[in-house]
Structure formats: C-alpha cells, structure tokens
Amino acid sequence: MVVRVLALAALLTCGVRRVLGDGNGGPNNILLILTDDQDQNLGGMTPMTKTKSLIGDAGATFVNSFTVTPLCCPSRSSILTGRYPHNHLVRNNSVAGNCSSSAWQSDGELGAFPVYLSKRGYQTFFAGKYLNQYGKKEAGGVSHVPPGWDQWHALVGNSRYYNYTLSRNSVEEKHGNTYPDDYLTDLIANRSLQFLDNRSPQRPFFLMLAPPAPHSPWTAAPQYSKHFNDIKAPRDGSFDKAAKDKHWLLRQAINPMTNGTLAYLDNAYRRRWQTLLSVDDLVEKLVRKLDELQELNRTYVFFTSDNGYHTGQFSLPIDKRQLYEFDIRTPLLVRGPGVKPNITLKAPVLNIDLAPTILDIAGVDAAETDGRSFLPLMAPSLRNGSARPFFLVEHTGEGLSAGDPSCPERGPDMSQCFPDCVCEDSLNNTYACVRTLDGHDDMQYCEFADSESFVEVYNLSSDPHQLENIVKKVDPAVLETMNQRLIKLQSCQGAVCHALST
Ligand SMILES: *[C@@H]1O[C@H](CO)[C@@H](O)[C@H](O)[C@H]1NC(C)=O
Ligand SMILES: *[C@@H]1O[C@H](CO)[C@@H](O)[C@H](O)[C@H]1NC(C)=O
Ligand SMILES: *[C@@H]1O[C@H](CO)[C@@H](O)[C@H](O)[C@H]1NC(C)=O
Ligand SMILES: *[C@@H]1O[C@H](CO)[C@@H](O)[C@H](O)[C@H]1NC(C)=O
Ligand SMILES: *[C@@H]1O[C@H](CO)[C@@H](O)[C@H](O)[C@H]1NC(C)=O
Ligand SMILES: *[C@@H]1O[C@H](CO)[C@@H](O)[C@H](O)[C@H]1NC(C)=O
Ligand SMILES: *[C@@H]1O[C@H](CO)[C@@H](O)[C@H](O)[C@H]1NC(C)=O
Ligand SMILES: *[C@@H]1O[C@H](CO)[C@@H](O)[C@H](O)[C@H]1NC(C)=O
Ligand SMILES: *[C@@H]1O[C@H](CO)[C@@H](O)[C@H](O)[C@H]1NC(C)=O
Ligand SMILES: *[C@@H]1O[C@H](CO)[C@@H](O)[C@H](O)[C@H]1NC(C)=O
C-alpha cells in the first residue's frame, strides 16, 4: 500500500492581498478568548450554549482544530508565537523548561503577535492566565509586563479562581475569596468591559481573555455549584480500555479503574462543566457589549482552548499530555467580517495558526511563523487558501528524578501521579507524531524517545478511538513515508514548515 502523493492542497494562496477593514480603511478589532484545558472530544463545549450560539451560529465552527503540543505552557507559547515547541523552546510548565523563563522573555516573547498588533496601532488588553510560571520571582516577578500590552491583568502562576495574585500593569494585586470581588472569570469579564468603555474609538483593539476554567481546582461560581448533579464523564469508546499495545506509561495504568477513581473523575468532569458556565456568561457579556458599542460587525471573535483533556480514557484518570485525539483536539469557534454564519469547517487548523491569522486580519506582514493564516479558509470571499494535509504534534515528557513526591513508590522520572498513584506523565513520555488528515487518509504516526523507541500508528478512519496500534500490520512503506515526514517536520522552521504543509 502506498500513501498517495498529496495533491489536494496544491492550490496556492494567490491574488492581490486585500487590506481588510471596516470600509473606512481601519483594521478590524480582535477578541481572543482562551480557556484552560477545555476538551473538544468529551463534551467540553456542551455546557456553553450561549457561546455556541453567539459565536458558532454567527460564524465558523472548526471541527478539526488541534494543538501542536498538549500541555498548557508550551501550547500557550505556541499560540503567542505561531511556532512549534522545537522553535520557541518552551518544553514544559516549569521555568527550567523555559516557561516564562528569561530565555523566553528575551526571545519568543519579543516576537509574540501582540507586539506587532501594538506597533500596528492596536489598543491591547490582557486578562487572566498567561503562562504557568508568570509573575513568580524566578520568572521576573509581577513587575515584568511582556511588550505589546497597554493593559495587563495577569494571573501569577497557574489557574485559580480565588486567593490569587495578579500583576495589574506591573503592580501586585492580591485577591481573596469573596465571590463579588474576586471570582477570577468574572473579574476578567468586568475589566475587559471597562477597557472597552474607555477605549479610544479611533483605533482598533485587541483583547486576549484567558479565564482559568475549566482547569483544576474547578471552583464554580456559587450560583452554578449545584449544576449538572446527574452528569458523569462520558463512557466513550476508549473509556477504561486497557492499553496493552501502547507506550510504556499507559501500560502502567490500573485497569479497570477503581471505584474511587471513577468517583473522582466524574466529580472532576461535573465541576469542569460548572466552571465553564461562568465563561459562557463572559462570552455573552462581551458580545453584547461589542454590539452595544456598534463594534460587533467589525470584530473577529475567537474562542479556543490551549489543549484537550481526558477523563478515564485508556484508564488514565484525568489530565492531558497524551498524543491521543482527546488531548490534542481543541474547540475553535470564530465569527467576524467575511465569515459566513453557522458554517462548519473541516480543514485542519492548529494553535500555531492563530498568530498568523490574527496578524493577517490586522494587515501585518511580520513575524515568520511556523503556522499559516486560516483567514482564507473561513472568509474565502476575501482571499482563497488551501488546507494542510499533515502536521506535527510534539511533547517533552515531565518527571523529576526523585519521582512524584506524592507517589515515590512509582519510581524515578514520573509526574502527575493521582489518584491511585496512576502517573499521567514521565520523562520518557516524550514523543513526536505526524497527524495526517487530508480528506483521504486519517492517520497518526508517533515515535517515542524511550528505551523501546516505541511506535504507535492509528488508522482513525476505521478506528476513531485509537484502540488498535497497527504498527505491526501496516505496510512498511507507509511507515517509511511517515518517518521521513516526521524527520522533516521536527526540524522545520517558518517557510520550510509551510512548504511541508501545502
Ligand atoms: C456596522 O454596524 C454599524 C451600526 O449598525 C453600521 O453603521 C456600519 O455600517 C456597519 N458596518 C459594516 C462593515 O457592516
Ligand atoms: C530554553 O531556551 C534557551 C534559549 O532560547 C535554549 O538555549 C535552551 O536550550 C532552552 N531550554 C530547553 C529545555 O529547551
Ligand atoms: C481562600 O483562602 C481562605 C482563607 O485562607 C480559605 O478559607 C479558603 O478556603 C480559600 N478558598 C479557596 C477556594 O482556595
Ligand atoms: C463584576 O461586575 C458585576 C456587575 O457590576 C458585579 O456584580 C460583580 O460583583 C463583579 N465581579 C467581580 C469579580 O468583579
Ligand atoms: C464498585 O462499584 C460497582 C458498581 O456500583 C459495584 O458493583 C462494585 O461492588 C464496587 N466495587 C468495589 C470494590 O467496591
Ligand atoms: C445552523 O446550522 C445547522 C445545520 O448545520 C442547523 O441545524 C441550525 O438550525 C443552524 N442554526 C442557525 C442559528 O441558523
Ligand atoms: C475563491 O474560490 C472560489 C471557488 O473557486 C471563487 O468562487 C472565489 O471567487 C474565490 N475568491 C477569491 C477572493 O478569489
Ligand atoms: C522541564 O524541563 C527542564 C529542561 O529539560 C528539566 O530540567 C525539568 O526537570 C523539567 N521539569 C519537569 C517537571 O520535568
Ligand atoms: C521509562 O522510564 C521509567 C522510569 O525511568 C523506566 O522505569 C522505564 O523502563 C522506561 N520505559 C521505557 C520504555 O523507556
Ligand atoms: C484505513 O481504514 C480505511 C477504512 O477502513 C481503509 O480504507 C484504509 O485502507 C486504511 N488505511 C490504512 C493505511 O490502513
């Protein structure tokens, strides 16, 4: 069997580049809402009825949206720079792995897309979780405000809902646990509404809102804390399935899961949904405000998440960091000028495409990104484009040499071991995959950097839940093609990545 040479995407972007605008020559406004750990595959969007209606029904729903790396800090760094992790070099959620490190601050952060929007004349506003280590002493403290931002309300450290610290334009601001004053999702909404009220109407604006939901500790607003009491995590095709033919870490999972773990993950699932109800309110408030200010028809609104999530798939209790669909697929909804209402788009798009898409909307031809603008895909009346046939997903496994402090009995190099001491990451959960999705083939090929040089291959056309690793069955010529593509993708930069993805 031979994998076809992919001709599908041969259409090149052509024609005169139009300066997008509101008819009066000014660029359009942009609002980016980025949630934390919201899955696409396991019902993550189900509770967000207003968001689906106000953004999805008014614009495009991307059904094949992926992160190139399923972990918060590397993914957020990819969103900001439009680059793969092997180019921005943010490998994990700690400063040692370049999360908000001085290396990041003197490289990736200086070339992040908000810098270019600001130079283009946009008024810029950020509120919420930036990068997991942001604001900590070892990352420069709260006085460090990344370039490009006029207003900065960034959370110190990882997602919380109460009892957190913000950098409010470089000044420390501490918050307690009083709902009307402190609930972070609501505070993000309120401050962004104030920013819109006080903006200069002559200039376009960019807002990036990054609420903590639905990340742990899953603290719901009081009015939502009793919702979804009868909801359980979906028992989908890979739920609690043994992973005998999968990589080392998955073979360590306890299968079947204990009743304690089931109760734990069902509770997590329910509480994740509860926290999303406040994000749904945030979206509604923002869209209504834009409408009231008569800015809605010249604003692009993006709604997405940094990575997916799992609750019980392959007997992994809760987390992300895996190569499977549930962790790498993300929600993505976009409305805006030229985007037809209520359309479903199947072309694969990546988190590294957000920066070039946003810059494209702003009419900036600047940063060399690994991703590509998907504006032509969603607004073909403006300019035509093409879909990419395959792309890279890469993750560097985490694990301390002393093991996970809460479960040292699991041995060295392990991480995220809970509940029942099932570890969700390890140093050798380090992998790179080629994900092919070209309208004909729907495949995934992954290589691990572990002592077995483990390989996993899935044919998602026949096996959407990735139950069977077909590495031993598939034609060696297919493996060879995939391996060659992977080698090229793993070292690609900018134009080389583009050439590989057309
Ligand atoms: C947007 O709406 C405003 C107010 O309703 C209207 O004046 C303007 O022409 C509209 N702009 C576009 C680009 O449709
Ligand atoms: C962090 O970034 C610096 C410079 O960008 C790089 O030299 C270093 O190797 C990176 N660290 C990791 C763990 O990739
Ligand atoms: C916030 O801190 C207060 C006081 O220390 C504590 O009682 C409360 O449980 C904390 N709440 C959360 C959600 O962490
Ligand atoms: C947000 O604004 C609303 C309406 O003014 C107010 O009731 C609420 O207490 C505010 N919440 C926060 C966290 O600022
Ligand atoms: C786990 O729960 C199931 C269904 O509720 C029950 O039948 C089973 O006995 C429980 N197992 C243990 C070990 O408690
Ligand atoms: C959106 O499209 C779907 C079918 O694709 C249709 O069922 C639904 O009614 C439409 N919604 C709106 C608001 O037009
Ligand atoms: C994009 O392609 C479609 C179909 O081929 C064509 O009808 C449309 O005019 C093109 N749009 C532009 C802006 O070239
Ligand atoms: C993150 O990456 C750095 C650089 O490779 C490494 O030193 C550190 O141990 C990693 N952190 C964890 C928690 O694995
Ligand atoms: C993965 O790492 C663990 C901990 O160092 C080790 O025990 C195990 O043998 C490794 N497995 C593979 C396949 O590399
Ligand atoms: C994948 O599955 C589809 C549907 O069963 C089949 O047509 C195709 O040949 C398979 N591809 C490979 C590479 O096995």
XYZ file of C-alpha atoms in Angstrom, residues 14-342:
329
model
C -2.823 33.908 -4.837
C -4.276 37.178 -5.922
C -3.935 40.615 -4.509
C -3.809 40.816 -0.772
C -6.671 42.964 0.405
C -6.277 45.238 3.305
C -9.131 44.184 5.485
C -11.171 46.809 7.160
C -14.486 48.208 8.100
C -14.959 50.065 4.868
C -13.433 53.183 6.375
C -9.930 51.880 5.935
C -9.264 50.904 9.544
C -8.348 47.359 10.507
C -10.849 45.217 12.347
C -10.885 44.561 16.097
C -9.940 41.191 17.532
C -11.085 39.369 20.663
C -9.384 36.081 21.627
C -10.873 34.002 24.417
C -8.563 31.183 25.512
C -9.766 28.640 28.074
C -7.537 26.291 30.057
C -7.731 22.506 29.402
C -11.125 22.541 27.675
C -11.585 19.407 25.568
C -13.390 19.150 22.272
C -13.970 15.389 22.174
C -15.590 14.626 25.513
C -18.347 17.206 25.635
C -16.242 20.202 26.669
C -18.427 22.597 24.648
C -21.765 21.068 25.703
C -22.453 23.399 28.651
C -21.543 26.501 26.608
C -24.871 27.034 24.888
C -24.599 30.826 24.647
C -21.065 30.669 23.235
C -22.136 28.165 20.597
C -24.981 30.404 19.609
C -23.240 33.814 19.802
C -20.005 32.744 18.115
C -20.613 29.368 16.413
C -24.019 30.130 14.899
C -22.780 33.570 13.881
C -19.590 32.232 12.313
C -17.378 29.195 11.788
C -17.034 26.070 13.894
C -13.757 24.268 13.175
C -14.230 20.560 13.705
C -10.560 19.697 13.161
C -8.727 22.125 15.427
C -5.562 20.809 17.109
C -2.824 21.907 19.458
C 0.685 21.029 18.311
C 1.545 20.206 21.930
C -0.968 19.089 24.579
C 0.343 20.948 27.622
C -0.501 24.454 28.869
C 2.741 26.429 28.863
C 4.229 25.033 25.638
C 0.838 25.400 23.921
C 0.312 28.988 25.085
C 3.833 29.817 23.930
C 2.916 28.333 20.536
C -0.251 30.421 20.399
C 1.668 33.622 21.175
C 4.499 32.992 18.709
C 2.883 30.854 15.995
C 5.809 28.475 16.389
C 6.261 24.797 17.149
C 7.870 23.982 20.538
C 11.107 22.912 18.813
C 11.426 26.548 17.720
C 10.204 28.515 20.759
C 11.924 26.013 23.096
C 9.296 26.113 25.836
C 9.246 22.428 26.798
C 7.219 22.119 29.980
C 5.402 24.063 32.700
C 8.478 24.928 34.770
C 10.981 27.776 34.456
C 13.721 25.196 33.802
C 11.675 24.103 30.798
C 11.534 27.771 29.627
C 8.011 28.513 30.823
C 8.133 32.319 31.206
C 11.933 31.984 31.657
C 14.426 34.752 30.931
C 15.304 32.920 27.689
C 11.629 33.131 26.685
C 11.445 36.768 27.725
C 14.424 37.682 25.588
C 13.309 35.676 22.560
C 9.814 34.252 21.991
C 8.029 36.944 23.960
C 9.647 39.744 21.940
C 8.303 38.259 18.720
C 4.837 37.342 20.028
C 1.964 38.612 17.890
C 0.658 41.248 20.358
C 3.941 43.135 19.823
C 3.091 43.531 16.137
C -0.529 44.464 16.818
C 0.634 47.184 19.156
C 3.073 48.514 16.537
C 0.221 48.490 14.056
C -1.711 50.851 16.318
C -3.982 48.431 18.155
C -5.021 49.153 21.732
C -4.225 45.920 23.569
C -5.634 44.344 26.716
C -4.795 41.096 28.516
C -6.565 39.491 31.468
C -6.206 36.039 33.023
C -3.716 33.183 32.928
C -0.704 33.954 30.773
C 1.991 31.298 31.256
C 2.114 28.890 34.209
C 5.190 30.484 35.831
C 4.315 34.097 35.014
C 4.857 36.580 37.836
C 6.832 34.249 40.065
C 10.092 35.523 41.494
C 12.186 33.173 39.354
C 10.328 34.480 36.266
C 10.968 38.161 36.994
C 8.050 38.833 39.360
C 4.911 40.876 38.704
C 6.888 43.886 37.502
C 7.660 42.064 34.269
C 4.996 43.011 31.716
C 5.571 41.492 28.269
C 5.936 44.001 25.432
C 2.921 44.878 23.326
C 0.318 45.218 26.077
C -1.343 48.506 27.032
C -3.354 46.929 29.827
C -2.172 43.899 31.733
C -4.126 41.951 34.382
C -2.222 38.682 34.512
C -2.505 35.840 36.977
C 0.614 34.898 38.896
C 1.206 31.185 38.380
C -1.286 28.549 37.364
C -5.072 28.679 37.171
C -7.045 29.535 40.330
C -10.485 31.030 40.879
C -9.919 32.627 44.318
C -6.985 33.517 46.572
C -4.705 34.563 43.744
C -2.348 37.392 42.888
C -2.463 39.489 39.740
C 0.045 41.719 38.078
C -2.125 44.767 37.462
C 0.010 46.715 34.999
C 3.128 45.554 36.886
C 1.731 46.212 40.371
C 0.901 43.303 42.666
C -2.815 42.952 43.450
C -3.924 40.258 45.900
C -7.372 38.670 45.860
C -9.284 36.687 48.458
C -12.319 34.501 48.179
C -15.321 36.795 48.124
C -17.421 35.988 45.084
C -18.480 39.531 44.053
C -14.947 40.907 44.362
C -12.645 38.099 43.444
C -14.072 35.348 41.253
C -11.446 35.406 38.526
C -13.593 34.602 35.476
C -15.982 37.425 36.396
C -13.149 39.823 37.133
C -11.700 39.177 33.670
C -15.107 39.933 32.127
C -15.607 43.097 34.179
C -12.208 44.569 33.446
C -12.491 43.863 29.742
C -15.863 45.630 29.634
C -14.301 48.632 31.374
C -11.468 48.625 28.861
C -13.972 48.673 26.002
C -15.891 51.544 27.579
C -12.718 53.573 27.986
C -11.075 52.730 24.669
C -10.268 55.283 22.022
C -12.901 54.782 19.294
C -10.443 55.900 16.612
C -8.147 52.897 16.970
C -8.786 49.168 16.618
C -8.431 46.998 19.722
C -7.217 43.539 20.615
C -8.324 41.746 23.777
C -6.999 38.424 24.993
C -9.048 36.910 27.800
C -7.704 33.750 29.414
C -10.052 32.509 32.143
C -8.906 29.704 34.469
C -11.849 27.440 33.574
C -12.147 24.503 33.295
C -8.723 23.826 34.869
C -8.444 22.424 38.411
C -9.251 23.329 41.207
C -12.643 23.578 39.425
C -14.161 26.164 41.747
C -17.625 27.036 40.438
C -19.357 30.354 40.969
C -21.861 29.917 43.840
C -24.890 30.055 41.543
C -23.504 27.184 39.449
C -22.138 24.927 42.176
C -25.204 22.644 42.141
C -25.484 22.325 38.373
C -25.076 19.053 36.453
C -25.501 16.903 39.562
C -26.555 13.937 37.459
C -23.752 14.290 34.895
C -20.985 11.705 34.621
C -17.895 11.660 32.427
C -18.839 10.048 29.090
C -18.150 6.327 28.808
C -16.893 6.695 25.251
C -15.061 4.200 23.041
C -11.734 4.349 24.889
C -13.086 4.856 28.392
C -11.362 2.473 30.822
C -9.964 0.420 27.914
C -6.734 -1.465 28.562
C -3.745 -0.072 26.656
C -1.673 -3.220 26.152
C -0.356 -2.215 22.738
C 0.506 1.347 23.778
C 3.610 3.042 25.147
C 5.191 2.236 28.489
C 3.441 4.896 30.599
C -0.034 3.803 29.535
C 0.739 0.184 30.294
C 1.271 1.282 33.942
C -2.324 2.485 34.354
C -4.614 0.499 36.666
C -7.211 -1.257 34.515
C -10.042 -1.380 35.258
C -10.030 1.833 37.256
C -11.114 1.631 40.900
C -14.485 2.911 42.063
C -12.614 5.641 43.911
C -11.012 6.855 40.684
C -14.334 6.700 38.841
C -15.978 8.839 41.516
C -13.039 11.230 41.387
C -13.110 11.713 37.637
C -16.906 12.011 37.470
C -16.714 14.746 40.084
C -13.937 16.487 38.140
C -15.980 16.286 34.937
C -19.067 17.801 36.567
C -17.120 20.588 38.209
C -15.288 21.411 34.977
C -18.674 21.999 33.358
C -19.805 24.170 36.275
C -16.797 26.484 35.893
C -17.497 26.802 32.156
C -20.908 28.356 32.850
C -19.126 31.500 34.044
C -17.075 31.549 30.832
C -20.330 31.254 28.889
C -21.547 34.352 30.760
C -18.283 36.136 29.957
C -18.741 35.467 26.249
C -22.292 36.734 26.375
C -21.285 39.934 28.188
C -18.507 40.647 25.695
C -20.622 40.036 22.612
C -23.461 42.171 23.997
C -21.031 44.979 24.843
C -19.480 44.904 21.365
C -22.955 45.069 19.906
C -23.945 47.966 22.163
C -20.782 49.846 21.142
C -21.567 49.089 17.461
C -18.230 47.340 17.126
C -19.516 43.780 16.723
C -19.696 43.867 12.930
C -16.031 44.838 12.714
C -14.680 42.493 15.359
C -13.307 38.978 14.925
C -14.111 36.860 17.980
C -12.052 33.693 18.513
C -12.930 31.102 21.142
C -10.483 28.237 21.782
C -8.531 26.297 24.409
C -4.830 25.536 24.956
C -5.215 21.753 24.861
C -7.753 18.966 25.243
C -8.316 16.730 28.256
C -9.250 13.197 29.230
C -11.355 11.681 31.987
C -10.843 7.918 32.138
C -9.744 7.190 28.556
C -7.363 4.196 28.482
C -7.796 4.139 32.279
C -5.955 7.447 32.680
C -7.913 9.268 35.416
C -7.620 12.961 34.472
C -5.065 15.054 32.584
C -3.729 15.942 29.132
C -0.122 15.338 27.803
C -1.061 12.323 25.653
C -0.900 12.027 21.895
C -4.500 10.845 21.512
C -7.358 12.806 19.988
C -8.970 13.686 23.309
C -5.830 15.608 24.366
C -4.769 17.206 21.082
C -8.139 18.352 19.715
C -9.427 21.732 20.874
C -12.635 23.710 20.412
C -12.350 26.582 17.918
C -15.166 28.967 17.013
C -14.680 32.214 15.093
C -17.039 34.959 13.988
C -16.170 38.147 12.162
C -16.334 40.145 8.931
C -16.453 37.891 5.877
C -17.091 34.728 7.910
C -20.430 33.253 6.856
C -22.774 32.454 9.723
C -23.227 28.915 11.025
